[in-house]
Coordinates of C-alpha atoms and ligand atoms in Angstrom, one line a residue:
X235 CA -25.0 -0.8 -25.8
X236 CA -24.1 -4.4 -24.9
X237 CA -20.4 -4.3 -25.2
X238 CA -18.0 -4.3 -22.5
X239 CA -17.1 -0.9 -22.9
X240 CA -18.6 2.5 -23.8
X241 CA -16.2 4.8 -25.4
X242 CA -15.7 7.5 -22.8
X243 CA -13.1 9.6 -24.8
X244 CA -14.0 13.1 -25.0
X245 CA -16.3 13.3 -22.0
X246 CA -15.6 16.6 -20.5
X247 CA -13.6 16.5 -17.3
X248 CA -15.4 17.9 -14.4
X249 CA -13.1 17.3 -11.5
X250 CA -12.0 20.6 -10.2
X251 CA -8.6 20.7 -8.6
X252 CA -9.2 21.8 -5.3
X253 CA -7.0 22.0 -2.2
X254 CA -8.7 18.9 -1.0
X255 CA -7.6 16.8 -4.0
X256 CA -6.8 13.7 -2.1
X257 CA -10.6 13.1 -0.7
X258 CA -11.4 11.1 -4.1
X259 CA -8.0 10.6 -5.5
X260 CA -7.0 7.4 -7.3
X261 CA -3.3 6.6 -6.5
X262 CA -1.2 4.3 -8.2
X263 CA 1.1 2.2 -6.2
X264 CA 4.7 2.0 -7.8
X265 CA 6.8 -0.8 -6.4
X266 CA 9.9 0.8 -7.6
X267 CA 12.0 -2.3 -8.2
X268 CA 9.4 -4.1 -10.2
X269 CA 8.1 -1.1 -12.4
X270 CA 10.6 -0.3 -15.0
X271 CA 14.5 -0.9 -15.2
X272 CA 16.6 2.0 -16.9
X273 CA 20.0 0.9 -16.2
X274 CA 19.9 -3.2 -17.4
X275 CA 20.7 -4.5 -13.8
X276 CA 17.2 -6.1 -13.7
X277 CA 15.9 -3.9 -10.7
X278 CA 13.7 -1.1 -11.5
X279 CA 14.6 2.3 -10.5
X280 CA 13.5 6.3 -10.3
X281 CA 14.6 7.1 -14.0
X282 CA 12.4 3.9 -15.1
X283 CA 9.3 5.3 -13.0
X284 CA 10.0 8.8 -14.8
X285 CA 10.0 7.1 -17.9
X286 CA 6.7 5.2 -17.0
X287 CA 4.8 8.5 -16.0
X288 CA 3.3 9.1 -19.7
X289 CA 1.8 5.7 -19.6
X290 CA 0.3 6.4 -15.9
X291 CA -1.0 9.7 -17.4
X292 CA -2.7 7.8 -20.0
X293 CA -4.3 5.6 -17.5
X294 CA -5.5 8.5 -15.8
X295 CA -4.4 8.3 -12.2
X296 CA -4.0 11.4 -10.0
X297 CA -0.7 10.5 -8.3
X298 CA 1.7 7.9 -7.3
X299 CA 3.0 6.2 -4.1
X300 CA 6.7 5.2 -4.4
X301 CA 7.6 2.3 -2.4
X302 CA 10.9 3.0 -0.4
X303 CA 13.9 3.8 -2.5
X304 CA 16.2 5.1 0.3
X305 CA 19.6 3.7 1.0
X306 CA 19.0 0.0 2.6
X307 CA 20.7 -3.2 2.5
X308 CA 17.2 -4.4 1.3
X309 CA 16.5 -7.0 3.8
X310 CA 12.8 -6.1 3.6
X311 CA 13.1 -4.4 0.2
X312 CA 13.5 -0.9 1.4
X313 CA 11.4 -1.0 4.5
X314 CA 14.8 -1.2 6.3
X315 CA 16.0 2.2 5.9
X316 CA 19.6 3.1 6.5
X317 CA 19.3 6.8 5.6
X318 CA 16.0 8.5 5.2
X319 CA 17.0 11.4 3.2
X320 CA 18.7 9.9 0.3
X321 CA 18.4 7.6 -2.6
X322 CA 19.8 4.3 -2.7
X323 CA 22.3 3.9 -5.8
X324 CA 20.3 1.0 -7.1
X325 CA 17.5 3.2 -7.6
X326 CA 19.2 6.4 -8.7
X327 CA 20.3 9.5 -6.9
X328 CA 18.7 12.6 -5.5
X329 CA 19.2 14.5 -8.7
X330 CA 17.1 11.8 -10.6
X331 CA 14.5 12.0 -7.9
X332 CA 14.2 15.7 -8.5
X333 CA 13.9 14.9 -12.3
X334 CA 11.0 12.7 -11.5
X335 CA 9.4 15.2 -9.2
X336 CA 9.7 17.9 -12.3
X337 CA 8.0 15.4 -14.8
X338 CA 5.5 14.3 -12.5
X339 CA 4.6 18.2 -11.9
X340 CA 4.4 18.8 -15.6
X341 CA 2.1 15.8 -16.0
X342 CA -0.2 16.8 -13.2
X343 CA 0.6 13.7 -11.3
X344 CA 0.9 13.9 -7.5
X345 CA 3.7 12.1 -5.8
X346 CA 3.6 10.3 -2.3
X347 CA 6.7 8.8 -0.5
X348 CA 6.7 5.7 1.8
X349 CA 7.9 6.7 5.1
X350 CA 8.9 4.1 7.8
X351 CA 8.8 5.3 11.2
X352 CA 8.3 2.3 13.3
X353 CA 11.8 0.9 12.6
X354 CA 15.1 1.6 10.6
X355 CA 17.6 -0.6 9.4
X356 CA 20.4 -2.3 11.5
X357 CA 22.7 -0.4 9.3
X358 CA 21.3 3.0 10.2
X359 CA 24.2 4.9 11.8
X360 CA 22.3 5.5 15.0
X361 CA 21.7 1.9 15.1
X362 CA 25.5 1.2 14.7
X363 CA 26.3 3.9 17.2
X364 CA 24.0 2.1 19.7
X365 CA 25.6 -1.3 19.3
X366 CA 29.1 0.5 19.8
X367 CA 27.8 2.1 22.9
X368 CA 27.5 0.6 26.4
X369 CA 24.1 -0.2 28.1
X370 CA 22.3 2.7 29.4
X371 CA 23.9 5.0 27.0
X372 CA 21.9 8.1 25.1
X373 CA 22.7 5.9 21.8
X374 CA 20.9 2.8 23.0
X375 CA 17.9 4.9 24.5
X376 CA 16.9 5.8 20.8
X377 CA 15.8 2.1 20.6
X378 CA 14.4 -0.4 22.9
X379 CA 17.5 -2.1 24.4
X380 CA 16.8 -4.2 27.6
X381 CA 18.7 -6.8 29.5
X382 CA 17.5 -10.5 29.0
X383 CA 15.9 -12.6 31.5
X384 CA 17.2 -15.8 33.5
X385 CA 20.3 -16.0 35.6
X386 CA 22.6 -15.2 32.6
X387 CA 20.3 -12.9 30.8
X388 CA 20.0 -15.6 27.9
X389 CA 16.3 -15.1 27.6
X390 CA 14.5 -12.4 25.8
X391 CA 13.1 -9.4 27.8
X392 CA 9.5 -10.6 27.2
X393 CA 7.7 -13.0 25.3
X394 CA 6.8 -11.0 22.1
X395 CA 6.8 -12.4 18.7
X396 CA 7.9 -10.7 15.6
X397 CA 5.4 -10.1 12.7
X398 CA 7.6 -11.9 10.2
X399 CA 8.2 -15.1 12.7
X400 CA 10.5 -15.9 15.5
X401 CA 10.9 -13.8 18.8
X402 CA 10.7 -9.9 18.8
X403 CA 14.0 -9.9 20.4
X404 CA 17.6 -10.3 19.4
X405 CA 20.6 -10.5 21.5
X406 CA 23.8 -8.3 20.8
X407 CA 27.4 -9.0 21.5
X408 CA 28.8 -6.2 23.9
X409 CA 32.4 -4.5 23.1
X410 CA 34.0 -6.9 25.2
X411 CA 33.0 -9.8 23.1
X412 CA 30.5 -11.2 25.6
X413 CA 26.7 -11.7 24.8
X414 CA 24.9 -8.5 26.1
X415 CA 21.4 -6.9 25.8
X416 CA 18.4 -7.4 23.7
X417 CA 17.0 -5.1 21.4
X418 CA 13.3 -5.2 20.0
X419 CA 12.4 -5.7 16.3
X420 CA 8.8 -6.3 15.7
X421 CA 9.5 -7.5 11.9
X422 CA 13.1 -8.7 11.2
X423 CA 16.1 -8.5 13.2
X424 CA 17.6 -6.2 10.6
X425 CA 14.7 -3.8 11.4
X426 CA 15.3 -2.4 15.0
X427 CA 12.2 -0.5 16.4
X428 CA 12.7 3.0 17.3
X429 CA 12.0 4.4 20.8
X430 CA 9.2 7.1 20.1
X431 CA 9.5 7.9 23.8
X432 CA 12.8 9.5 23.1
X433 CA 12.1 13.0 22.2
X434 CA 15.0 12.8 19.7
X435 CA 13.0 10.3 17.3
X436 CA 10.0 12.6 16.9
X437 CA 12.5 15.6 16.3
X438 CA 14.4 13.4 13.8
X439 CA 11.2 12.4 11.9
X440 CA 10.2 16.1 11.6
X441 CA 13.4 16.8 10.0
X442 CA 12.8 13.9 7.6
X443 CA 9.3 15.2 6.7
X444 CA 10.5 18.5 6.0
X445 CA 13.4 17.4 3.8
X446 CA 11.1 15.8 1.5
X447 CA 8.3 18.3 1.7
X448 CA 10.7 21.1 0.8
X449 CA 11.6 18.9 -2.1
X450 CA 8.3 19.4 -3.3
X451 CA 6.5 15.9 -2.5
X452 CA 2.6 15.8 -2.0
X453 CA 2.6 13.6 0.9
X454 CA 3.4 10.3 2.5
X455 CA 2.1 6.8 2.8
X456 CA 3.0 5.9 6.5
X457 CA 4.2 2.4 7.2
X458 CA 2.9 0.6 10.0
X459 CA 1.2 3.6 11.3
X460 CA -0.4 1.9 14.1
X461 CA 3.2 1.0 15.5
X462 CA 5.6 3.1 16.7
X463 CA 4.9 3.4 20.5
X464 CA 4.9 0.1 22.7
X465 CA 3.6 -0.5 26.1
X466 CA 6.2 1.7 28.4
X467 CA 6.7 -1.4 30.6
X468 CA 7.2 -3.8 27.7
X469 CA 5.3 -6.6 29.8
X470 CA 4.6 -10.2 28.7
X471 CA 1.7 -10.6 26.3
X472 CA -1.1 -12.8 27.7
X473 CA -1.4 -14.5 24.3
X474 CA 2.0 -14.9 22.7
X475 CA 0.7 -17.8 20.4
X476 CA -2.1 -15.5 18.8
X477 CA 0.4 -12.8 18.3
X478 CA 2.7 -15.3 16.6
X479 CA 0.2 -15.4 13.6
X480 CA 2.3 -14.0 10.9
X481 CA 1.6 -10.4 9.7
X482 CA -1.3 -9.9 12.0
X483 CA -1.1 -7.1 14.4
X484 CA -2.7 -8.7 17.3
X485 CA -0.6 -8.0 20.2
X486 CA -2.2 -4.8 21.8
X487 CA 1.1 -4.3 23.8
X488 CA 3.0 -3.5 20.6
X489 CA 0.5 -1.8 18.5
X490 CA -2.4 0.8 18.5
X491 CA -0.9 2.6 22.0
X492 CA -2.9 5.8 22.5
X493 CA 0.2 8.0 22.3
X494 CA 0.7 7.3 18.6
X495 CA -2.1 9.8 17.9
X496 CA 0.0 12.5 19.1
X497 CA 2.6 11.7 16.4
X498 CA -0.3 11.9 13.8
X499 CA -1.6 15.3 15.1
X500 CA 1.9 16.9 15.1
X501 CA 2.5 15.5 11.3
X502 CA -0.9 16.9 10.4
X503 CA 0.3 20.3 11.7
X504 CA 3.5 20.3 9.8
X505 CA 1.6 19.6 6.6
X506 CA -1.1 22.4 7.2
X507 CA 1.9 24.5 7.8
X508 CA 3.1 23.8 4.1
X509 CA -0.6 24.1 3.0
X510 CA -1.0 27.6 4.6
X511 CA 1.9 28.7 2.5
X512 CA 0.6 27.8 -0.8
X513 CA -3.0 26.5 -0.6
X514 CA -2.1 22.9 -1.7
X515 CA -3.0 20.1 0.5
X516 CA -0.3 17.6 1.4
X517 CA -1.4 14.1 2.2
X518 CA -0.9 11.8 5.1
X519 CA -2.1 8.0 4.4
X520 CA -1.6 5.5 7.1
X521 CA -1.1 1.9 7.0
X522 CA -3.4 1.2 9.8
X523 CA -3.8 -2.4 10.8
X524 CA -6.2 -2.2 13.9
X525 CA -8.8 -4.6 15.0
X526 CA -12.0 -2.9 14.1
X527 CA -13.3 -0.1 11.5
X528 CA -14.2 1.9 14.6
X529 CA -10.5 1.9 16.1
X530 CA -9.4 2.5 12.6
X531 CA -11.3 5.7 12.4
X532 CA -9.4 7.2 15.3
X533 CA -6.7 7.6 12.9
X534 CA -8.4 9.9 10.6
X535 CA -10.0 12.3 13.1
X536 CA -9.9 15.8 11.6
X537 CA -6.5 16.7 13.1
X538 CA -4.9 13.4 12.4
X539 CA -4.1 11.4 9.3
X540 CA -5.9 12.7 6.4
X541 CA -6.8 8.9 5.3
X542 CA -5.7 5.4 6.2
X543 CA -5.9 2.3 4.0
X544 CA -9.1 0.1 4.7
X545 CA -7.8 -3.2 4.3
X546 CA -11.3 -4.7 5.3
X547 CA -12.3 -4.5 1.6
X548 CA -9.2 -6.5 0.5
X549 CA -9.5 -9.2 3.0
X550 CA -13.2 -10.0 2.5
X551 CA -14.2 -13.0 0.7
X552 CA -16.0 -12.9 -2.7
X553 CA -19.4 -12.9 -1.1
X554 CA -21.8 -10.2 -1.4
X555 CA -22.8 -10.1 2.3
X556 CA -19.2 -9.7 3.4
X557 CA -18.7 -6.8 0.9
X558 CA -21.9 -5.3 2.2
X559 CA -20.7 -5.4 5.8
X560 CA -17.2 -4.1 5.3
X561 CA -18.4 -1.2 3.0
X562 CA -21.2 -0.3 5.4
X563 CA -18.9 -0.3 8.4
X564 CA -16.4 2.0 6.7
X565 CA -19.0 4.4 5.4
X566 CA -20.4 4.7 9.2
X567 CA -17.2 4.6 11.1
X568 CA -14.6 6.3 8.8
X569 CA -16.7 8.5 6.7
X570 CA -18.2 9.7 9.9
X571 CA -15.0 11.4 11.0
X572 CA -15.1 13.7 8.2
X573 CA -12.3 11.6 6.3
X574 CA -13.0 9.6 3.1
X575 CA -12.6 5.8 2.8
X576 CA -9.4 4.9 1.4
X577 CA -10.2 1.4 -0.8
X578 CA -7.8 -1.0 -1.7
X579 CA -7.7 -4.3 -3.3
X580 CA -4.3 -5.2 -3.9
X581 CA -0.8 -4.1 -2.7
X582 CA 2.7 -5.3 -2.8
X583 CA 2.0 -7.5 0.6
X584 CA -1.0 -9.4 -0.8
X585 CA -2.1 -12.1 -3.2
X586 CA -3.2 -10.6 -6.3
X587 CA -7.0 -10.2 -6.7
X588 CA -7.2 -12.4 -10.0
X589 CA -5.6 -15.3 -8.1
X590 CA -7.2 -14.3 -4.8
X591 CA -10.7 -14.6 -6.3
X592 CA -10.2 -17.6 -8.5
X593 CA -8.8 -21.0 -8.3
X594 CA -5.1 -21.1 -7.7
X595 CA -4.0 -22.3 -11.2
X596 CA -0.5 -20.9 -12.4
X597 CA -2.0 -18.5 -15.1
X598 CA -5.0 -17.5 -13.0
X599 CA -8.4 -18.4 -13.9
X600 CA -11.3 -16.8 -16.0
X601 CA -13.3 -16.9 -13.0
X602 CA -10.7 -15.1 -10.8
X603 CA -10.2 -12.4 -13.6
X604 CA -14.0 -11.9 -14.0
X605 CA -14.4 -11.3 -10.4
X606 CA -11.2 -8.9 -10.2
X607 CA -12.6 -6.7 -13.1
X608 CA -16.0 -6.8 -11.2
X609 CA -14.4 -5.7 -7.8
X610 CA -12.5 -2.9 -9.9
X611 CA -15.6 -1.4 -10.9
X612 CA -17.0 -1.7 -7.5
X613 CA -14.1 -0.4 -5.9
X614 CA -13.9 2.8 -8.4
X615 CA -17.8 3.5 -7.7
X616 CA -17.4 3.7 -3.9
X617 CA -17.3 7.1 -2.3
X618 CA -13.8 8.1 -1.6
X619 CA -10.1 7.6 -2.6
X620 CA -8.8 4.5 -4.3
X621 CA -5.3 2.7 -4.7
X622 CA -4.3 0.7 -7.5
X623 CA -1.3 -1.5 -7.2
X624 CA 1.2 -1.8 -10.3
X625 CA -0.1 -4.5 -12.6
X626 CA -3.6 -4.6 -11.2
X627 CA -4.5 -2.7 -14.3
X628 CA -3.1 -5.3 -16.5
X629 CA -4.9 -8.1 -14.6
X630 CA -1.7 -9.7 -13.6
X631 CA -2.2 -12.9 -11.6
X632 CA -0.1 -14.0 -8.8
X633 CA 2.9 -15.8 -9.8
X634 CA 2.3 -18.7 -7.7
X635 CA 5.0 -21.3 -8.7
X636 CA 8.2 -19.2 -8.2
X637 CA 11.0 -21.5 -7.2
X638 CA 12.3 -21.4 -3.5
X639 CA 15.7 -20.2 -4.5
X640 CA 14.6 -17.1 -5.9
X641 CA 12.3 -16.0 -3.1
X642 CA 13.7 -13.1 -1.2
X643 CA 10.6 -12.2 1.0
X644 CA 11.9 -12.4 4.8
X645 CA 8.8 -13.9 5.9
X646 CA 9.6 -16.9 3.8
X647 CA 12.9 -17.3 5.4
X648 CA 11.7 -16.3 8.9
X649 CA 8.8 -18.9 9.0
X650 CA 10.8 -21.9 8.0
X651 CA 9.7 -21.6 4.5
X652 CA 6.2 -22.1 5.3
X653 CA 4.7 -18.8 4.1
X654 CA 5.2 -18.0 0.6
X655 CA 3.2 -14.8 0.4
X656 CA 4.8 -11.7 -0.9
X657 CA 7.2 -12.4 -3.9
X658 CA 4.4 -13.4 -6.3
X659 CA 2.9 -10.2 -6.4
X660 CA 6.0 -8.4 -6.9
X661 CA 7.4 -10.0 -10.1
X662 CA 8.7 -7.2 -12.6
X663 CA 6.0 -5.7 -14.8
X664 CA 5.8 -7.0 -18.5
X665 CA 5.7 -3.9 -21.0
X666 CA 6.2 -5.5 -24.6
X667 CA 7.4 -8.4 -26.4
X668 CA 6.9 -12.1 -26.3
X669 CA 9.7 -13.2 -24.0
X670 CA 11.2 -12.1 -20.6
X671 CA 12.1 -9.5 -19.7
X672 CA 9.1 -8.3 -21.7
X673 CA 10.5 -4.7 -22.1
X674 CA 11.1 -4.3 -18.1
X675 CA 14.7 -3.7 -18.5
X676 CA 16.6 -1.6 -20.9
X677 CA 19.4 -4.1 -20.8
X678 CA 20.2 -6.7 -23.4
X679 CA 17.5 -9.3 -24.1
X680 CA 19.4 -11.6 -22.0
X681 CA 19.1 -9.2 -18.8
X682 CA 17.5 -10.7 -15.9
X683 CA 14.6 -9.2 -13.9
X684 CA 15.3 -9.6 -10.1
X685 CA 12.4 -12.1 -10.0
X686 CA 11.9 -14.3 -12.9
X687 CA 8.7 -13.5 -15.1
X688 CA 6.7 -16.5 -16.3
X689 CA 6.3 -16.9 -20.2
X690 CA 2.7 -16.3 -19.8
X691 CA 3.4 -12.7 -19.0
X692 CA 3.5 -12.2 -22.8
X693 CA -0.3 -12.0 -22.7
X694 CA -0.2 -9.3 -20.1
X695 CA 2.2 -6.6 -21.5
X696 CA 1.0 -3.1 -21.3
X697 CA 1.6 -2.8 -25.2
X698 CA -0.8 -5.7 -25.8
X699 CA -3.4 -4.2 -23.0
X700 CA -3.2 -0.7 -24.8
X701 CA -4.1 -2.4 -28.0
X702 CA -6.9 -4.5 -26.9
X703 CA -10.2 -2.6 -25.8
X704 CA -11.4 -5.7 -23.8
X705 CA -8.3 -5.5 -21.6
X706 CA -8.3 -4.8 -17.9
X707 CA -6.3 -1.8 -18.8
X708 CA -9.1 -0.1 -20.8
X709 CA -11.7 -1.1 -18.2
X710 CA -9.5 0.8 -15.4
X711 CA -8.8 3.7 -18.0
X712 CA -12.5 4.0 -18.6
X713 CA -13.7 3.7 -15.1
X714 CA -11.2 6.5 -14.2
X715 CA -12.3 8.7 -17.0
X716 CA -15.8 8.5 -15.7
X717 CA -14.8 9.2 -12.2
X718 CA -13.3 12.3 -13.5
X719 CA -16.3 13.2 -15.4
X720 CA -19.1 12.5 -13.2
X721 CA -19.5 14.4 -10.2
X722 CA -21.6 11.6 -8.6
X723 CA -18.5 9.3 -8.5
X724 CA -16.5 11.8 -6.1
X725 CA -16.8 11.6 -2.6
X726 CA -20.2 11.4 -0.8
X727 CA -22.4 8.9 0.1
X728 CA -24.0 5.5 -1.1
X729 CA -27.7 4.3 -0.7
X730 CA -28.0 0.5 -0.8
X731 CA -30.8 -0.8 -3.0
X732 CA -32.7 -3.7 -2.8
X733 CA -31.3 -6.6 -4.5
X734 CA -31.3 -10.4 -4.9
X735 CA -29.3 -12.6 -2.6
X736 CA -25.6 -12.5 -3.7
X737 CA -26.1 -9.2 -5.6
X738 CA -25.1 -5.6 -4.4
X739 CA -26.5 -2.6 -5.9
X740 CA -26.3 1.0 -4.8
X741 CA -27.0 4.4 -6.0
X742 CA -24.5 7.4 -5.6
X743 CA -27.1 9.9 -6.4
X744 CA -28.2 11.7 -9.5
X745 CA -29.2 8.5 -11.4
X746 CA -25.6 6.7 -10.9
X747 CA -26.2 3.2 -10.0
X748 CA -23.6 0.4 -9.5
X749 CA -24.3 -3.2 -9.2
X750 CA -22.4 -6.3 -8.6
X751 CA -23.4 -9.8 -9.2
X752 CA -21.3 -11.9 -6.9
X753 CA -23.0 -15.2 -8.1
X754 CA -22.0 -17.0 -11.2
X755 CA -25.7 -17.1 -12.7
X756 CA -27.2 -14.3 -14.8
X757 CA -29.8 -12.2 -12.9
X758 CA -32.3 -9.4 -14.3
X759 CA -30.3 -6.2 -14.2
X760 CA -31.6 -4.0 -11.4
X761 CA -31.6 -0.9 -13.7
X762 CA -33.3 -0.9 -17.6
X763 CA -31.2 -0.1 -20.4
X764 CA -27.7 -0.6 -21.2
X765 CA -25.0 0.1 -18.8
X766 CA -22.6 3.0 -18.9
X767 CA -19.8 0.9 -18.3
X768 CA -19.4 -2.9 -17.4
X769 CA -16.7 -5.4 -16.2
X770 CA -17.8 -7.9 -18.7
X771 CA -20.2 -8.4 -21.6
X772 CA -23.6 -7.1 -20.3
X773 CA -26.5 -6.9 -22.4
X774 CA -29.5 -4.6 -21.6
X775 CA -31.7 -6.0 -18.9
X776 CA -29.3 -8.8 -17.6
X777 CA -26.4 -8.6 -15.2
X778 CA -24.4 -11.8 -15.9
X779 CA -22.6 -13.6 -13.1
X780 CA -19.4 -12.4 -11.8
X781 CA -20.0 -9.0 -13.4
X782 CA -20.4 -5.5 -12.3
X783 CA -22.0 -2.5 -14.0
X784 CA -22.5 1.3 -13.9
X785 CA -25.8 2.8 -15.2
X786 CA -26.9 6.3 -15.5
X787 CA -30.6 6.3 -15.1
X788 CA -33.3 9.2 -15.6
X789 CA -33.7 9.2 -11.8
Ligands
LIG1058 C1 4.3 -3.0 5.8 C2 4.8 -2.9 4.4 O1 3.7 -2.8 3.5 C3 5.7 -4.1 4.2 O2 5.9 -4.4 3.1 C4 6.7 -4.3 5.2 O3 7.5 -5.4 4.9 C5 6.3 -4.0 6.7 N1 5.4 -2.9 6.7 C6 7.4 -3.6 7.7 O4 8.0 -2.4 6.9

């Protein structure tokens, strides 16, 4: 056939639900505050997630990862946790969480929570206690408190920069009203870093893990998993300017310390303990930003994290050679550990693919959309697990023209408004209708989503996507169905096939071939016959520009 999609309904599902479910799972990232609002306050919540689960079941994902919903002052949208074992009233309560778990369980959707062990909120009771306690007290020893430098201690204890701009230290006012010690925060001042060398901290996180595991969660996405430990002496960095590059984990004194691996070994042992009880694997997937695929591989050694996001794919430019290089490195270094590569193209911190791969026009571009569709088929054909960020399945573009006064990302504020990075991919999802709130909020038509939705979101509603067989949604759904149906698309290896410049082609075994044309010109298809699935119109014998396709050949 020459159409975009082949009907794959009715293909028998061959995936076997083994205890190793995570190895080739497709997980959907739910950014809770922007998914679906059940209360009409303009902010998504857990009841909204529960209501959306049938939609995700239809899409065909294996599980969801919920962004942090814990009590938090929301300085970094929940990545500033004030209570690790609760639910912020904005998102619901523990009973609602339990109802969500029950529905997910009934639908066969696994649930991962987002755990934030590098830092907490400045409103966490232990940090408040530290502020109220004197220098040298046990309460301060849970964090990194230090005296300042200079005659009056008015200079920070070292020259480190925070990831979100500005110095990594803030000075406190002591009980007597005088300026006092400084505390370390690698992100914002509202996110003090824990001191993992203090045994109270690993013990507390073990309690937190068990709290949620006992409530039935299937695992955790671990925030800043290369963080936690700092160099014990907290020395000056040789290259503070390089460290200042916002959102790049380059300060080797603050990240990727060898001791962090002990934490992951311990957490893995806790998960194995639960698996030993019921035979069901729990998953630890780390957000690991380190300088190379080789360093990354250390985090997924057999007794450490099950998986770690592989961001090199996400940061690769739209060029065949760049993609081939990162894919080859991942397969060599990460798959070599026995883990599976965890592919990701989008998340809540990055410009969406449709915009990233195209021209930065407000509504995205045809070229960006075509490339984003091709990238999706490529990702879903790679061996290992894949993560889809909400709205990716709708082909949502980045909202690039949000006015300054609605932006909430602390990076924007802390970099003197230079970096407009993360709000544009967090705009609430459009579900239905012709005007904002597009069914996002159950409130009145006048209810305002927490970030404004552009008018053109009318073209991207889930209702519309489900009705249109040429939509992104159908491409993702068909790709996910084929992944379930065809064992070749599970974990395993890939073999590169010879291809023209600007084209990647690989074989997944048993006749399954995927090819991607990164150029804008048509090329002869590397495989004769009609594709099984293609990201755009794809007549037999031709692979059009900016298109990916899968074929099943008589090998
Ligand atoms: C990574 C998360 O993805 C990001 O959203 C957050 O701001 C930082 N970690 C700090 O927790």
